Every structure is written in C-alpha cells, then in structure tokens.
Amino acid sequence: MNATLLAVALSLVSAGAYAAAAVAQERLASRIAEGESGALRMLGSGVWWSSVGLNAAAALLHVAALKYGPLTLVQPLGALTLVAAVPLGARLAGRRVTRLEWRGTGLTLIGLGALLLTASGPAPNDTLTVPEALVVAAATMAVIGMLSRPGTRPGLRHATASGFASGVASALTQTVTVAVTDRTGPLLGPQVVIVALLVAAFAAGGLLLSQTAYRGGLGAPLAVVTLSNPLAASVIGVALLGERLRGGAGGILAAVAGAMVAAYGVVVLTRSPRSPAVEPAREYLPSIPGPSVEPAALRLSRP
C-alpha cells in the first residue's frame, strides 16, 4: 500500500472513531440530567470512558495519517466524522435519518471542504514560542469563558467553545511535534513541557465542552465543532506561523463562500426535530374515571 492510500485509510478509520465517540457522548448526555451529580455520574460511566478512548485513538490515527499524507488530503477527510455520526446516531436511536438532516450535513461538508482546501497546505516547519503559546492560551480561555459562562444553555455556544479548544490543542500539538522531532533542542525543554501541558488542558476541556453541547442533540453541535475546530487552527497558522490562504483573491472568496454555506448547513441541522420528549408527570399519572382533576402545578402557574 502506497503512502497516499495509507493516509486515506488511516483518516477514514480516524473519522469513524471520532463519530462513534461523538454518538456515545450524545447518548450519555441525554441520560444524565443537569445538576451537581451529573459530572460524578459521567465519570463513573463506562460509556464516558469508552468515548474518551475512542477520541484518543482517533487523534493518534489522525497524527499517523499526517505522517503519510499532506494536510490538504488528510484534514478534509476529517469532516467525514459528521457524515458517519448523524446516521449512526439515528440508527442507535431507532429512527431514520431525516431529509433535513441529510441536507444540513451535506451543506456543512461542502462549505467545510471549501474552507479547508483554501486554508490548509503543507505542514509548516515554524513553531510557536512559549510567549506566543501562552498568549494564544489566554485568549482562547477568555473566548471559551464567554461562550460557556454560567447560565448559558448547553448547545451551539458550548459546541463552538469545544471546537476552539480542540483546534488550539491541534495547533499546539504541531508545535510539540516539530520541537521534538527536529532535534535542535533538548527533548524535554521548557517549550515542549509547557506547550504539552497546554495541549492536555485544551484537549480535556474540548472533550468536556462537547459532552455538554451534545445535551441538545448531535447533528448541529457536531457540525459546529467540525467547523470551528479547523477555523481556530487556521487563525493561529495565518497569524503566527506564516501560513496563507491558497489561491490568492479567489481563495479568499472561496473561503468566504464556504463559510456561508457551512453556516447555513448548521442552521438547517438546528431545525431538525428530535424525538418528542414524554412529559414525566403525565406519563406516570394513572387513568382515574370520573371528572378530570387539574394538577396543582398547573393551577398555581395561572395568573
């Protein structure tokens, strides 16, 4: 098997692992109610740790794929996570994928593909210095804090914060990888150690934020994560690592058009109805013959 085919195979398996992890997180989030005990229940769940293992395996496969194939080939294939996760989640939930979900998924992938093809290129040899990494980390933490502030309903804001955290973690991982493999400095120098700690923090934060985002469903939050992740990494690459959009003015127009199409795809996914929830109070009320009795909660809620 040549290097290109190996890169494609590794990328496909990586996308499948990411999709399975996302579905597991969404199903776990739907079973755990919000509250102080939610985190403890999550950490004690085998499903949660299975999703952690799947995410870790997918990340390793993605890094391996980048070793055998160019970024312009491997990175767009990561968007197949969305294609795999939406039908997989629907099948496990015992329903069919709706036409609206297929439409939103397709639009998001088309737009994301246009963005990645114009913004990505060969892996850079430049790395972030320790001060640059700390500034990036501080700015990202500030943005994540605003998106996931207390009182914010779980959903697309948390998904955006998760994508930013994961994208920054990927960009910082590139710095660690280049610093370790170029052999120009100590293996465990300050740059490697500090940036590696930041990678661990942002990777864990992105995982927890995505878990919160999936309480509102899978399709739209996963689309936002899939879109915001490469956007965050691209901003770092353009601003600090000397990367440029490919294709000049045409590339910029294609990137803008791709962003608009992907954003519309996310909007379409948000319109996809989830399975209607059963009202717990009415589900367990026995059927009693005679005149209906209005629940006290409803009486008190009236003006």
Coordinates of N, CA, C and O in Angstrom, one line a residue, residues 67-190:
K67 N 1.4 11.8 8.8 CA 2.8 11.4 8.5 C 2.9 10.9 7.1 O 4.0 11.0 6.5
Y68 N 1.9 10.3 6.6 CA 1.9 9.7 5.3 C 1.2 10.5 4.2 O 1.4 10.2 3.0
G69 N 0.5 11.5 4.5 CA -0.2 12.3 3.5 C -0.2 13.7 3.8 O 0.0 14.1 5.0
P70 N -0.4 14.6 2.8 CA -0.4 16.0 3.0 C -1.6 16.5 3.8 O -2.6 15.8 3.8
L71 N -1.5 17.6 4.4 CA -2.6 18.2 5.2 C -3.8 18.5 4.3 O -5.0 18.3 4.8
T72 N -3.6 18.9 3.1 CA -4.7 19.1 2.2 C -5.5 17.9 1.9 O -6.7 18.0 1.4
L73 N -4.9 16.7 2.0 CA -5.7 15.5 1.8 C -6.3 15.0 3.1 O -7.5 14.6 3.2
V74 N -5.6 15.0 4.2 CA -6.0 14.4 5.5 C -7.0 15.2 6.2 O -8.1 14.7 6.6
Q75 N -6.8 16.6 6.2 CA -7.7 17.4 7.0 C -9.2 17.4 6.5 O -10.1 17.3 7.3
P76 N -9.4 17.5 5.2 CA -10.8 17.5 4.7 C -11.5 16.2 5.0 O -12.7 16.1 5.2
L77 N -10.7 15.1 5.0 CA -11.3 13.8 5.3 C -11.8 13.7 6.7 O -12.7 12.9 7.0
G78 N -11.3 14.5 7.6 CA -11.8 14.5 9.0 C -13.3 15.0 9.1 O -14.0 14.7 10.0
A79 N -13.7 15.7 8.1 CA -15.1 16.2 8.1 C -16.1 15.0 7.9 O -17.3 15.1 8.1
L80 N -15.6 13.8 7.5 CA -16.4 12.7 7.3 C -17.0 12.2 8.7 O -17.9 11.4 8.7
T81 N -16.4 12.7 9.8 CA -17.0 12.4 11.1 C -18.4 12.8 11.1 O -19.3 12.0 11.7
L82 N -18.8 13.9 10.6 CA -20.2 14.4 10.6 C -21.1 13.4 9.8 O -22.2 13.1 10.2
V83 N -20.5 13.0 8.6 CA -21.3 12.1 7.7 C -21.6 10.8 8.4 O -22.7 10.2 8.3
A84 N -20.6 10.3 9.2 CA -20.8 9.0 9.9 C -21.6 9.1 11.1 O -22.4 8.2 11.5
A85 N -21.5 10.2 11.9 CA -22.1 10.3 13.2 C -23.6 10.5 13.1 O -24.4 10.0 13.9
V86 N -24.1 11.3 12.1 CA -25.5 11.6 12.0 C -26.3 10.3 11.7 O -27.3 10.0 12.5
P87 N -26.0 9.5 10.7 CA -26.8 8.2 10.5 C -26.5 7.2 11.7 O -27.5 6.5 12.0
L88 N -25.3 7.2 12.2 CA -25.1 6.2 13.3 C -25.9 6.6 14.5 O -26.5 5.7 15.2
G89 N -25.9 7.9 14.9 CA -26.8 8.3 16.0 C -28.2 8.0 15.8 O -28.9 7.6 16.7
A90 N -28.7 8.2 14.6 CA -30.1 8.0 14.3 C -30.4 6.5 14.4 O -31.5 6.1 14.9
R91 N -29.5 5.7 13.9 CA -29.8 4.2 13.9 C -29.8 3.7 15.4 O -30.7 2.9 15.7
L92 N -28.9 4.2 16.2 CA -28.9 3.8 17.6 C -30.1 4.3 18.3 O -30.6 3.7 19.3
A93 N -30.7 5.4 17.9 CA -31.9 6.0 18.5 C -33.1 5.3 17.9 O -34.3 5.6 18.4
G94 N -33.0 4.4 17.0 CA -34.1 3.7 16.4 C -35.0 4.5 15.5 O -36.2 4.3 15.4
R95 N -34.4 5.4 14.7 CA -35.1 6.2 13.8 C -34.3 6.3 12.5 O -33.2 6.0 12.4
R96 N -35.0 6.8 11.5 CA -34.3 7.1 10.2 C -33.7 8.5 10.2 O -34.3 9.4 10.8
V97 N -32.7 8.7 9.4 CA -32.1 10.0 9.2 C -33.1 10.8 8.3 O -33.6 10.3 7.3
T98 N -33.5 12.0 8.8 CA -34.5 12.8 8.1 C -33.8 13.4 6.9 O -32.6 13.6 6.8
R99 N -34.7 13.8 5.9 CA -34.2 14.5 4.8 C -33.5 15.9 5.1 O -32.5 16.3 4.5
L100 N -34.0 16.5 6.2 CA -33.4 17.8 6.6 C -32.0 17.5 7.2 O -31.1 18.3 7.0
E101 N -31.8 16.4 7.9 CA -30.5 16.1 8.4 C -29.5 15.8 7.3 O -28.4 16.3 7.4
W102 N -29.9 15.1 6.3 CA -29.0 14.8 5.2 C -28.7 16.1 4.5 O -27.5 16.3 4.1
R103 N -29.7 17.0 4.3 CA -29.4 18.3 3.6 C -28.5 19.1 4.4 O -27.5 19.7 3.9
G104 N -28.7 19.3 5.7 CA -27.8 20.1 6.6 C -26.4 19.5 6.6 O -25.4 20.2 6.6
T105 N -26.3 18.2 6.7 CA -25.0 17.5 6.7 C -24.2 17.8 5.4 O -23.0 18.1 5.4
G106 N -24.9 17.6 4.3 CA -24.3 17.8 3.0 C -23.8 19.3 2.8 O -22.7 19.5 2.4
L107 N -24.6 20.3 3.2 CA -24.3 21.7 3.0 C -23.1 22.0 3.9 O -22.1 22.7 3.5
T108 N -23.1 21.5 5.2 CA -22.0 21.7 6.1 C -20.7 21.2 5.5 O -19.6 21.8 5.6
L109 N -20.7 20.0 5.0 CA -19.5 19.3 4.5 C -19.0 20.1 3.2 O -17.8 20.2 3.0
I110 N -19.9 20.5 2.3 CA -19.5 21.2 1.2 C -18.8 22.5 1.6 O -17.7 22.9 1.0
G111 N -19.4 23.3 2.5 CA -18.8 24.5 2.9 C -17.5 24.3 3.6 O -16.5 25.0 3.4
L112 N -17.4 23.3 4.5 CA -16.2 23.0 5.2 C -15.1 22.5 4.3 O -13.9 22.9 4.4
G113 N -15.5 21.8 3.2 CA -14.4 21.4 2.3 C -13.8 22.5 1.5 O -12.6 22.6 1.3
A114 N -14.7 23.5 1.2 CA -14.1 24.7 0.5 C -13.2 25.5 1.4 O -12.2 26.0 1.0
L115 N -13.6 25.6 2.7 CA -12.7 26.3 3.7 C -11.4 25.6 3.8 O -10.3 26.2 3.8
L116 N -11.4 24.3 4.0 CA -10.2 23.6 4.2 C -9.2 23.5 3.0 O -8.0 23.6 3.2
L117 N -9.8 23.4 1.8 CA -9.0 23.4 0.6 C -8.3 24.7 0.4 O -7.2 24.7 -0.2
T118 N -8.9 25.8 0.8 CA -8.2 27.1 0.6 C -7.3 27.5 1.8 O -6.3 28.2 1.6
A119 N -7.6 27.0 3.0 CA -6.8 27.5 4.2 C -5.7 26.5 4.5 O -4.8 26.9 5.2
S120 N -5.8 25.3 4.1 CA -4.8 24.3 4.5 C -3.7 24.2 3.5 O -3.9 24.5 2.3
G121 N -2.5 23.7 3.9 CA -1.4 23.5 3.0 C -0.4 22.6 3.6 O -0.7 21.8 4.6
P122 N 0.8 22.6 3.1 CA 1.8 21.7 3.8 C 2.1 22.1 5.2 O 1.9 23.2 5.6
A123 N 2.4 21.1 6.0 CA 2.7 21.3 7.4 C 3.8 22.3 7.6 O 4.9 22.1 7.0
P124 N 3.7 23.4 8.4 CA 4.8 24.3 8.5 C 5.9 23.8 9.4 O 5.7 22.9 10.2
N125 N 7.1 24.4 9.1 CA 8.2 24.0 10.0 C 8.4 24.9 11.2 O 9.1 24.7 12.1
D126 N 7.7 26.1 11.1 CA 7.7 27.0 12.2 C 6.9 26.5 13.4 O 6.0 25.7 13.3
T127 N 7.3 27.0 14.6 CA 6.6 26.6 15.8 C 6.3 27.9 16.6 O 6.9 28.9 16.4
L128 N 5.4 27.7 17.6 CA 5.0 28.8 18.5 C 6.1 28.9 19.6 O 6.5 27.9 20.1
T129 N 6.5 30.1 19.9 CA 7.4 30.3 21.1 C 6.5 30.1 22.3 O 5.3 30.2 22.3
V130 N 7.2 30.0 23.5 CA 6.5 29.9 24.7 C 5.6 31.1 25.0 O 4.4 31.0 25.3
P131 N 6.1 32.4 24.8 CA 5.2 33.5 25.0 C 4.0 33.5 24.0 O 2.9 33.9 24.4
E132 N 4.2 33.1 22.8 CA 3.1 33.1 21.8 C 2.1 32.0 22.2 O 0.9 32.3 22.2
A133 N 2.6 30.9 22.7 CA 1.7 29.8 23.1 C 0.8 30.3 24.3 O -0.4 30.0 24.4
L134 N 1.5 31.0 25.3 CA 0.7 31.5 26.4 C -0.3 32.5 26.1 O -1.4 32.6 26.6
V135 N 0.0 33.4 25.1 CA -0.9 34.4 24.7 C -2.1 33.7 24.0 O -3.3 34.1 24.2
V136 N -1.8 32.8 23.1 CA -2.9 32.0 22.5 C -3.8 31.3 23.5 O -5.0 31.3 23.4
A137 N -3.2 30.7 24.5 CA -3.9 30.0 25.5 C -4.8 31.0 26.3 O -6.0 30.7 26.6
A138 N -4.3 32.1 26.7 CA -5.0 33.1 27.4 C -6.2 33.6 26.6 O -7.3 33.8 27.2
A139 N -6.0 34.0 25.4 CA -7.0 34.5 24.5 C -8.1 33.4 24.3 O -9.3 33.7 24.4
T140 N -7.7 32.2 24.1 CA -8.7 31.1 23.9 C -9.5 30.9 25.2 O -10.7 30.7 25.1
M141 N -8.9 30.9 26.3 CA -9.6 30.7 27.6 C -10.6 31.8 27.8 O -11.7 31.6 28.3
A142 N -10.3 33.0 27.4 CA -11.2 34.2 27.6 C -12.4 34.0 26.7 O -13.6 34.2 27.1
V143 N -12.2 33.5 25.4 CA -13.3 33.3 24.5 C -14.2 32.1 25.0 O -15.4 32.2 25.0
I144 N -13.5 31.1 25.4 CA -14.3 29.9 26.0 C -15.1 30.3 27.2 O -16.2 29.9 27.4
G145 N -14.5 31.2 28.0 CA -15.2 31.6 29.2 C -16.5 32.4 28.9 O -17.5 32.2 29.5
M146 N -16.4 33.2 27.8 CA -17.6 34.0 27.4 C -18.7 33.1 26.8 O -19.9 33.3 27.0
L147 N -18.2 32.1 26.0 CA -19.2 31.2 25.4 C -19.8 30.2 26.3 O -21.0 29.8 26.1
S148 N -19.2 29.8 27.4 CA -19.7 28.8 28.3 C -19.9 29.4 29.7 O -19.8 28.6 30.7
R149 N -20.2 30.6 29.8 CA -20.4 31.3 31.1 C -21.6 30.6 31.8 O -22.5 30.1 31.1
P150 N -21.6 30.7 33.1 CA -22.7 30.1 33.9 C -24.1 30.7 33.5 O -24.2 31.9 33.3
G151 N -25.0 29.8 33.3 CA -26.4 30.2 32.9 C -26.6 30.1 31.5 O -27.8 30.1 31.0
T152 N -25.6 29.9 30.7 CA -25.7 29.7 29.2 C -26.3 28.3 29.0 O -25.8 27.3 29.5
R153 N -27.3 28.2 28.2 CA -27.9 26.9 27.9 C -27.0 26.1 27.0 O -26.3 26.6 26.1
P154 N -26.8 24.8 27.3 CA -26.0 23.9 26.5 C -26.4 23.8 25.1 O -27.6 23.7 24.8
G155 N -25.5 23.9 24.1 CA -25.9 23.9 22.7 C -24.8 24.4 21.9 O -23.6 24.0 22.0
L156 N -25.1 25.2 20.9 CA -24.1 25.6 19.9 C -23.0 26.5 20.5 O -21.9 26.5 20.0
R157 N -23.3 27.3 21.6 CA -22.2 28.0 22.2 C -21.1 27.1 22.8 O -19.9 27.3 22.6
H158 N -21.6 26.1 23.5 CA -20.6 25.1 24.0 C -19.9 24.3 22.9 O -18.8 24.0 23.1
A159 N -20.6 24.0 21.9 CA -20.0 23.4 20.7 C -18.9 24.2 20.1 O -17.9 23.7 19.7
T160 N -19.2 25.5 20.0 CA -18.2 26.4 19.4 C -17.0 26.5 20.3 O -15.8 26.5 19.9
A161 N -17.2 26.6 21.6 CA -16.1 26.6 22.6 C -15.3 25.3 22.5 O -14.1 25.3 22.6
S162 N -16.0 24.2 22.4 CA -15.3 22.9 22.2 C -14.4 22.8 21.0 O -13.3 22.4 21.0
G163 N -15.0 23.4 19.9 CA -14.2 23.4 18.6 C -13.0 24.3 18.7 O -11.9 23.9 18.2
F164 N -13.1 25.4 19.4 CA -12.0 26.3 19.6 C -10.9 25.6 20.4 O -9.7 25.7 20.1
A165 N -11.4 25.0 21.5 CA -10.4 24.3 22.4 C -9.7 23.2 21.7 O -8.4 23.1 21.8
S166 N -10.4 22.4 20.9 CA -9.8 21.3 20.2 C -8.9 21.8 19.1 O -7.8 21.2 18.8
G167 N -9.3 22.9 18.4 CA -8.5 23.4 17.3 C -7.2 24.0 17.8 O -6.1 23.8 17.2
V168 N -7.2 24.7 19.0 CA -6.0 25.3 19.6 C -5.1 24.1 20.1 O -3.9 24.2 19.9
A169 N -5.7 23.1 20.6 CA -4.9 21.9 21.0 C -4.2 21.3 19.9 O -3.0 20.9 20.0
S170 N -4.8 21.2 18.7 CA -4.2 20.7 17.5 C -3.0 21.5 17.1 O -2.0 21.0 16.7
A171 N -3.2 22.9 17.1 CA -2.2 23.8 16.7 C -1.0 23.7 17.6 O 0.2 23.7 17.2
L172 N -1.3 23.6 18.9 CA -0.2 23.4 19.9 C 0.5 22.1 19.8 O 1.7 22.0 20.0
T173 N -0.2 21.1 19.4 CA 0.4 19.7 19.2 C 1.4 19.8 18.1 O 2.4 19.1 18.1
Q174 N 1.1 20.6 17.0 CA 2.0 20.7 15.9 C 3.4 21.3 16.4 O 4.4 20.9 16.0
T175 N 3.3 22.3 17.3 CA 4.5 22.8 17.9 C 5.3 21.8 18.7 O 6.5 21.7 18.5
V176 N 4.6 21.0 19.5 CA 5.3 20.0 20.3 C 5.9 18.9 19.3 O 7.1 18.5 19.5
T177 N 5.2 18.5 18.3 CA 5.7 17.5 17.4 C 7.0 18.0 16.7 O 8.0 17.3 16.6
V178 N 6.9 19.2 16.1 CA 8.1 19.8 15.4 C 9.2 20.0 16.4 O 10.4 19.6 16.0
A179 N 9.0 20.5 17.6 CA 10.1 20.7 18.5 C 10.7 19.4 19.0 O 12.0 19.4 19.2
V180 N 10.0 18.3 19.0 CA 10.6 17.1 19.5 C 11.3 16.4 18.3 O 12.4 15.8 18.5
T181 N 10.8 16.5 17.1 CA 11.4 15.8 16.0 C 12.5 16.5 15.3 O 13.3 15.8 14.5
D182 N 12.6 17.8 15.4 CA 13.7 18.5 14.7 C 15.1 18.3 15.4 O 16.1 18.6 14.7
R183 N 15.1 17.9 16.6 CA 16.3 17.6 17.3 C 17.3 18.7 17.4 O 18.5 18.5 17.5
T184 N 16.8 19.9 17.4 CA 17.7 21.1 17.6 C 17.8 21.6 19.0 O 18.6 22.4 19.3
G185 N 17.0 21.0 19.9 CA 17.0 21.4 21.3 C 16.7 20.2 22.2 O 16.6 19.1 21.7
P186 N 16.7 20.4 23.5 CA 16.5 19.3 24.4 C 15.1 18.7 24.2 O 14.2 19.4 23.9
L187 N 15.1 17.4 24.5 CA 13.8 16.7 24.2 C 12.7 17.2 25.2 O 11.5 17.3 24.8
L188 N 13.1 17.5 26.4 CA 12.1 18.0 27.4 C 12.4 19.4 27.8 O 12.5 19.7 29.0
G189 N 12.7 20.2 26.8 CA 12.9 21.6 27.1 C 11.7 22.4 27.6 O 10.6 21.8 27.5
P190 N 11.8 23.6 28.0 CA 10.7 24.4 28.5 C 9.6 24.5 27.5 O 8.4 24.4 27.8

